[in-house]
Amino acid sequence: MNTYRSNPRDASGFLKQAKKQLGQNFLHERGIIEKIVLALSPKANERIVEIGPGQGALTLPILEKVGKLTAIEFDRDLIEPLTRAAHASGGELNLIHRDVLQVDFTALANTLGGPIRLIGNLPYNLSSPILFHALAHAPAICDMHFMLQKEVVERMAASEGSKVYGRLSVMLQAYCQVTPLITVPPGAFRPAPKVDSAVVRLVPLAPEAIQVQDRAHFAHIVRAAFAQRRKTLHNALRDLCDDAHIREAGLEPQMRAEQVPVAGFIRLANQTCQNGLR
């Protein structure tokens, strides 16, 4: 069978059809690409790692500025045309064909010689797992710039009291500065998704600025508190702590999770951890 005839490709060798099962939506709008590259402000000698380079919309203009880039791509059909495009641009592209959730970013940073900058237009169906996977390697990461569903970015950056404030907001803001940057309309992609997208910047906090004493316990407290949003802390956390512990953390048992600031969750987790309540 003629592979190229059965799977039509464009002049650059990329498949014309995105793979829906991989959540592919390829960025193509030049103005948006320029805004993202400007926000990233890549410099020569920086160790930039791109997750899901796709058809190279961000890869190639970044390569022009820094000369060298590492990219992680799961779709083997993109490897060859990406390699050719990078070679034609004169840049050095190190392509890793792997599931990003299996990539050890700490080991990769060590191989590249120091902390890395992560960028990527993330598959929307895998955005949260990728975010938490990257967060686990935060000491090896300078910053992260990701394209996500706009509603996910709004949740990431939300403050207490907001309707979209939740577990994702707390878990990310406890360890990172979260800054929404650019809203991207559906028409900037092929095929166009059904929702708006947005670019967000995540800057991991310095180790000395992270106040969480036990990460696993903190995650357990936050997960339990938001498991049923309408429950009060008294009801949601009854198996983990009593009202006295909640008050000692400067909170009220009748508060709901959506009313508790990030700092409040950190105090509660640290206080209950110190008292051996896990």
Short mmCIF file of C-alpha atoms in Angstrom, two decimals:
data_model
loop_
_atom_site.label_atom_id
_atom_site.label_comp_id
_atom_site.label_asym_id
_atom_site.label_seq_id
_atom_site.Cartn_x
_atom_site.Cartn_y
_atom_site.Cartn_z
CA MET A 1 0.00 0.00 0.00
CA ASN A 2 1.23 3.50 -0.81
CA THR A 3 1.39 5.18 2.62
CA TYR A 4 1.48 8.68 1.19
CA ARG A 5 -1.57 8.02 -0.98
CA SER A 6 -3.59 6.43 1.84
CA ASN A 7 -2.51 9.16 4.30
CA PRO A 8 -2.37 12.44 2.33
CA ARG A 9 0.43 14.82 3.31
CA ASP A 10 1.14 18.47 2.62
CA ALA A 11 4.17 19.87 0.80
CA SER A 12 6.24 19.69 4.00
CA GLY A 13 5.46 16.02 4.53
CA PHE A 14 3.03 16.49 7.43
CA LEU A 15 -0.20 14.50 7.44
CA LYS A 16 -3.07 16.73 6.32
CA GLN A 17 -5.43 15.14 8.84
CA ALA A 18 -4.88 15.72 12.57
CA LYS A 19 -5.24 12.63 14.75
CA LYS A 20 -8.33 13.11 16.87
CA GLN A 21 -7.39 10.23 19.17
CA LEU A 22 -4.22 12.14 20.15
CA GLY A 23 -6.12 15.38 20.76
CA GLN A 24 -4.23 17.16 17.98
CA ASN A 25 -5.10 20.76 17.10
CA PHE A 26 -2.25 22.37 15.18
CA LEU A 27 -1.54 26.06 15.74
CA HIS A 28 -1.19 28.00 12.47
CA GLU A 29 -2.19 31.64 13.06
CA ARG A 30 0.98 33.68 12.48
CA GLY A 31 -0.03 36.60 14.69
CA ILE A 32 -0.72 34.33 17.67
CA ILE A 33 2.54 32.45 17.13
CA GLU A 34 4.47 35.73 17.20
CA LYS A 35 2.73 36.79 20.43
CA ILE A 36 3.60 33.50 22.11
CA VAL A 37 7.25 33.66 21.05
CA LEU A 38 7.40 37.27 22.26
CA ALA A 39 5.94 36.26 25.64
CA LEU A 40 8.41 33.38 25.89
CA SER A 41 11.32 35.68 24.94
CA PRO A 42 13.74 32.81 24.23
CA LYS A 43 17.45 33.51 24.54
CA ALA A 44 20.49 31.76 23.12
CA ASN A 45 21.96 29.07 25.39
CA GLU A 46 18.64 28.52 27.22
CA ARG A 47 17.63 24.88 27.58
CA ILE A 48 14.16 24.93 26.02
CA VAL A 49 12.09 21.75 25.94
CA GLU A 50 8.88 21.66 23.91
CA ILE A 51 6.09 19.20 24.65
CA GLY A 52 4.17 18.18 21.54
CA PRO A 53 5.80 20.30 18.80
CA GLY A 54 3.15 19.18 16.31
CA GLN A 55 3.95 20.67 12.92
CA GLY A 56 6.57 23.04 14.30
CA ALA A 57 4.50 26.23 14.58
CA LEU A 58 6.44 27.28 17.69
CA THR A 59 9.45 25.00 17.23
CA LEU A 60 10.82 26.65 14.10
CA PRO A 61 10.58 30.34 15.13
CA ILE A 62 12.10 29.48 18.52
CA LEU A 63 14.90 27.55 16.82
CA GLU A 64 15.65 30.63 14.74
CA LYS A 65 16.26 32.56 17.97
CA VAL A 66 18.09 30.01 20.10
CA GLY A 67 19.65 27.64 17.56
CA LYS A 68 19.02 24.51 19.64
CA LEU A 69 15.88 22.95 21.12
CA THR A 70 14.69 19.64 22.57
CA ALA A 71 11.18 18.45 21.71
CA ILE A 72 9.10 15.52 23.00
CA GLU A 73 6.68 14.09 20.44
CA PHE A 74 4.48 11.00 20.79
CA ASP A 75 3.23 10.85 17.18
CA ARG A 76 5.84 9.03 15.09
CA ASP A 77 4.32 10.44 11.86
CA LEU A 78 5.55 13.90 12.90
CA ILE A 79 9.16 12.92 13.60
CA GLU A 80 10.52 12.84 10.05
CA PRO A 81 8.89 16.04 8.70
CA LEU A 82 9.82 17.92 11.89
CA THR A 83 13.42 16.77 11.54
CA ARG A 84 13.54 17.91 7.91
CA ALA A 85 11.97 21.27 8.70
CA ALA A 86 14.42 21.91 11.54
CA HIS A 87 17.37 20.93 9.34
CA ALA A 88 16.19 23.32 6.62
CA SER A 89 16.01 26.14 9.18
CA GLY A 90 19.61 25.55 10.22
CA GLY A 91 18.66 24.79 13.82
CA GLU A 92 19.58 21.79 15.96
CA LEU A 93 16.47 19.88 17.03
CA ASN A 94 16.79 17.00 19.49
CA LEU A 95 13.57 15.00 19.07
CA ILE A 96 12.51 12.54 21.76
CA HIS A 97 9.82 10.08 20.59
CA ARG A 98 8.08 9.25 23.86
CA ASP A 99 4.97 9.71 25.99
CA VAL A 100 5.69 12.91 27.92
CA LEU A 101 4.32 11.35 31.12
CA GLN A 102 7.21 8.88 30.93
CA VAL A 103 9.86 11.60 30.62
CA ASP A 104 11.99 12.33 33.69
CA PHE A 105 12.41 16.11 33.42
CA THR A 106 14.97 16.14 36.23
CA ALA A 107 17.17 13.65 34.41
CA LEU A 108 16.64 15.53 31.14
CA ALA A 109 17.71 18.81 32.77
CA ASN A 110 20.84 17.12 34.10
CA THR A 111 21.62 15.79 30.62
CA LEU A 112 21.14 19.24 29.08
CA GLY A 113 23.32 20.88 31.72
CA GLY A 114 20.90 22.73 33.97
CA PRO A 115 17.30 23.86 34.61
CA ILE A 116 15.00 23.78 31.59
CA ARG A 117 12.21 25.97 30.21
CA LEU A 118 9.11 23.96 29.28
CA ILE A 119 6.73 25.04 26.53
CA GLY A 120 3.90 23.30 24.76
CA ASN A 121 0.49 23.28 23.14
CA LEU A 122 -0.82 20.51 25.39
CA PRO A 123 -3.48 17.96 24.37
CA TYR A 124 -6.54 19.12 26.27
CA ASN A 125 -7.42 15.61 27.41
CA LEU A 126 -4.00 15.25 29.09
CA SER A 127 -3.42 18.76 30.39
CA SER A 128 -3.88 18.08 34.11
CA PRO A 129 -1.72 14.91 34.20
CA ILE A 130 1.04 16.74 32.31
CA LEU A 131 0.82 19.75 34.65
CA PHE A 132 1.15 17.60 37.77
CA HIS A 133 3.92 15.54 36.18
CA ALA A 134 5.89 18.71 35.43
CA LEU A 135 5.19 20.04 38.92
CA ALA A 136 6.84 16.95 40.41
CA HIS A 137 10.06 18.06 38.70
CA ALA A 138 9.73 21.77 39.55
CA PRO A 139 13.28 22.17 40.97
CA ALA A 140 14.62 21.28 37.51
CA ILE A 141 12.37 23.78 35.71
CA CYS A 142 12.88 27.55 35.29
CA ASP A 143 9.41 28.26 33.94
CA MET A 144 6.59 26.77 31.88
CA HIS A 145 4.52 28.28 29.08
CA PHE A 146 1.55 26.13 28.07
CA MET A 147 -1.40 26.45 25.72
CA LEU A 148 -4.51 25.03 27.37
CA GLN A 149 -8.27 25.37 27.29
CA LYS A 150 -9.12 28.86 28.48
CA GLU A 151 -11.41 27.49 31.19
CA VAL A 152 -8.52 25.41 32.57
CA VAL A 153 -6.26 28.47 32.68
CA GLU A 154 -9.01 30.38 34.50
CA ARG A 155 -9.21 27.58 37.08
CA MET A 156 -5.44 27.54 37.48
CA ALA A 157 -5.29 31.27 38.23
CA ALA A 158 -8.54 31.59 40.24
CA SER A 159 -8.67 33.04 43.75
CA GLU A 160 -10.80 31.85 46.65
CA GLY A 161 -14.46 32.81 46.31
CA SER A 162 -14.44 32.33 42.54
CA LYS A 163 -16.81 29.77 41.03
CA VAL A 164 -13.87 28.15 39.23
CA TYR A 165 -11.53 28.07 42.25
CA GLY A 166 -10.73 24.46 43.09
CA ARG A 167 -8.16 21.76 43.66
CA LEU A 168 -6.17 22.68 40.54
CA SER A 169 -5.97 26.33 41.67
CA VAL A 170 -4.66 25.42 45.12
CA MET A 171 -2.23 22.71 44.06
CA LEU A 172 -0.58 24.87 41.41
CA GLN A 173 -0.51 28.16 43.32
CA ALA A 174 1.09 26.50 46.34
CA TYR A 175 4.15 25.79 44.22
CA CYS A 176 4.07 28.26 41.31
CA GLN A 177 3.30 31.79 40.26
CA VAL A 178 0.45 31.44 37.74
CA THR A 179 -0.01 34.17 35.11
CA PRO A 180 -2.52 33.99 32.20
CA LEU A 181 -0.98 35.65 29.14
CA ILE A 182 -2.82 35.33 25.84
CA THR A 183 -6.33 34.27 24.80
CA VAL A 184 -6.37 32.26 21.57
CA PRO A 185 -9.54 31.84 19.45
CA PRO A 186 -10.50 28.49 17.90
CA GLY A 187 -9.69 29.74 14.39
CA ALA A 188 -5.98 29.85 15.23
CA PHE A 189 -5.90 26.03 15.03
CA ARG A 190 -6.44 23.32 12.45
CA PRO A 191 -8.82 21.70 13.09
CA ALA A 192 -10.51 24.40 15.16
CA PRO A 193 -11.43 23.25 18.69
CA LYS A 194 -14.88 24.07 20.04
CA VAL A 195 -13.57 26.31 22.83
CA ASP A 196 -11.20 29.22 23.35
CA SER A 197 -7.65 28.49 24.42
CA ALA A 198 -5.15 30.49 26.46
CA VAL A 199 -1.43 30.61 27.14
CA VAL A 200 -0.36 30.55 30.78
CA ARG A 201 3.01 31.10 32.43
CA LEU A 202 3.99 29.01 35.47
CA VAL A 203 7.09 29.98 37.43
CA PRO A 204 8.02 27.46 40.16
CA LEU A 205 8.63 29.05 43.55
CA ALA A 206 12.12 28.86 44.98
CA PRO A 207 12.43 25.92 47.41
CA GLU A 208 12.78 28.30 50.38
CA ALA A 209 9.53 30.06 49.38
CA ILE A 210 7.45 26.86 49.41
CA GLN A 211 5.67 26.63 52.76
CA VAL A 212 4.17 23.15 52.34
CA GLN A 213 5.88 20.78 54.81
CA ASP A 214 4.51 17.46 53.54
CA ARG A 215 3.42 17.45 49.90
CA ALA A 216 1.50 14.17 50.03
CA HIS A 217 -0.45 15.23 53.13
CA PHE A 218 -1.17 18.66 51.63
CA ALA A 219 -2.51 17.03 48.46
CA HIS A 220 -4.66 14.68 50.58
CA ILE A 221 -6.19 17.59 52.53
CA VAL A 222 -6.94 19.60 49.38
CA ARG A 223 -8.41 16.61 47.56
CA ALA A 224 -10.69 15.75 50.48
CA ALA A 225 -11.82 19.36 50.93
CA PHE A 226 -12.87 19.73 47.29
CA ALA A 227 -14.25 16.21 46.84
CA GLN A 228 -17.75 17.58 47.48
CA ARG A 229 -17.61 21.34 47.00
CA ARG A 230 -20.80 22.14 48.92
CA LYS A 231 -19.64 20.39 52.08
CA THR A 232 -18.18 22.43 54.91
CA LEU A 233 -14.66 21.76 56.16
CA HIS A 234 -16.24 20.19 59.25
CA ASN A 235 -17.95 17.55 57.10
CA ALA A 236 -15.39 17.16 54.32
CA LEU A 237 -12.40 16.72 56.65
CA ARG A 238 -14.03 14.90 59.57
CA ASP A 239 -11.87 11.81 58.95
CA LEU A 240 -8.67 13.88 58.87
CA CYS A 241 -9.03 16.49 61.61
CA ASP A 242 -11.49 17.99 64.08
CA ASP A 243 -12.89 21.51 64.42
CA ALA A 244 -10.19 22.54 66.88
CA HIS A 245 -7.46 21.84 64.34
CA ILE A 246 -9.36 23.77 61.67
CA ARG A 247 -9.63 26.78 63.99
CA GLU A 248 -5.96 26.52 64.96
CA ALA A 249 -5.18 27.00 61.26
CA GLY A 250 -7.13 30.27 61.29
CA LEU A 251 -10.17 28.84 59.53
CA GLU A 252 -13.78 28.17 60.50
CA PRO A 253 -15.30 24.66 60.39
CA GLN A 254 -18.37 26.00 58.56
CA MET A 255 -16.29 27.39 55.69
CA ARG A 256 -16.44 25.61 52.36
CA ALA A 257 -13.30 24.71 50.44
CA GLU A 258 -13.95 27.36 47.80
CA GLN A 259 -13.71 30.04 50.53
CA VAL A 260 -10.30 28.94 51.82
CA PRO A 261 -7.24 30.71 50.37
CA VAL A 262 -4.17 28.77 49.30
CA ALA A 263 -2.31 29.95 52.41
CA GLY A 264 -5.17 28.62 54.56
CA PHE A 265 -4.87 25.14 53.08
CA ILE A 266 -1.12 25.22 53.64
CA ARG A 267 -1.58 26.22 57.30
CA LEU A 268 -4.17 23.49 57.84
CA ALA A 269 -2.02 20.80 56.21
CA ASN A 270 1.09 21.84 58.13
CA GLN A 271 -0.78 22.11 61.42
CA THR A 272 -2.43 18.69 61.13
CA CYS A 273 0.82 17.14 59.92
CA GLN A 274 2.67 18.47 62.98
CA ASN A 275 -0.01 16.91 65.18
CA GLY A 276 0.42 13.53 63.52
CA LEU A 277 -3.00 13.61 61.83
CA ARG A 278 -2.62 11.88 58.46
#
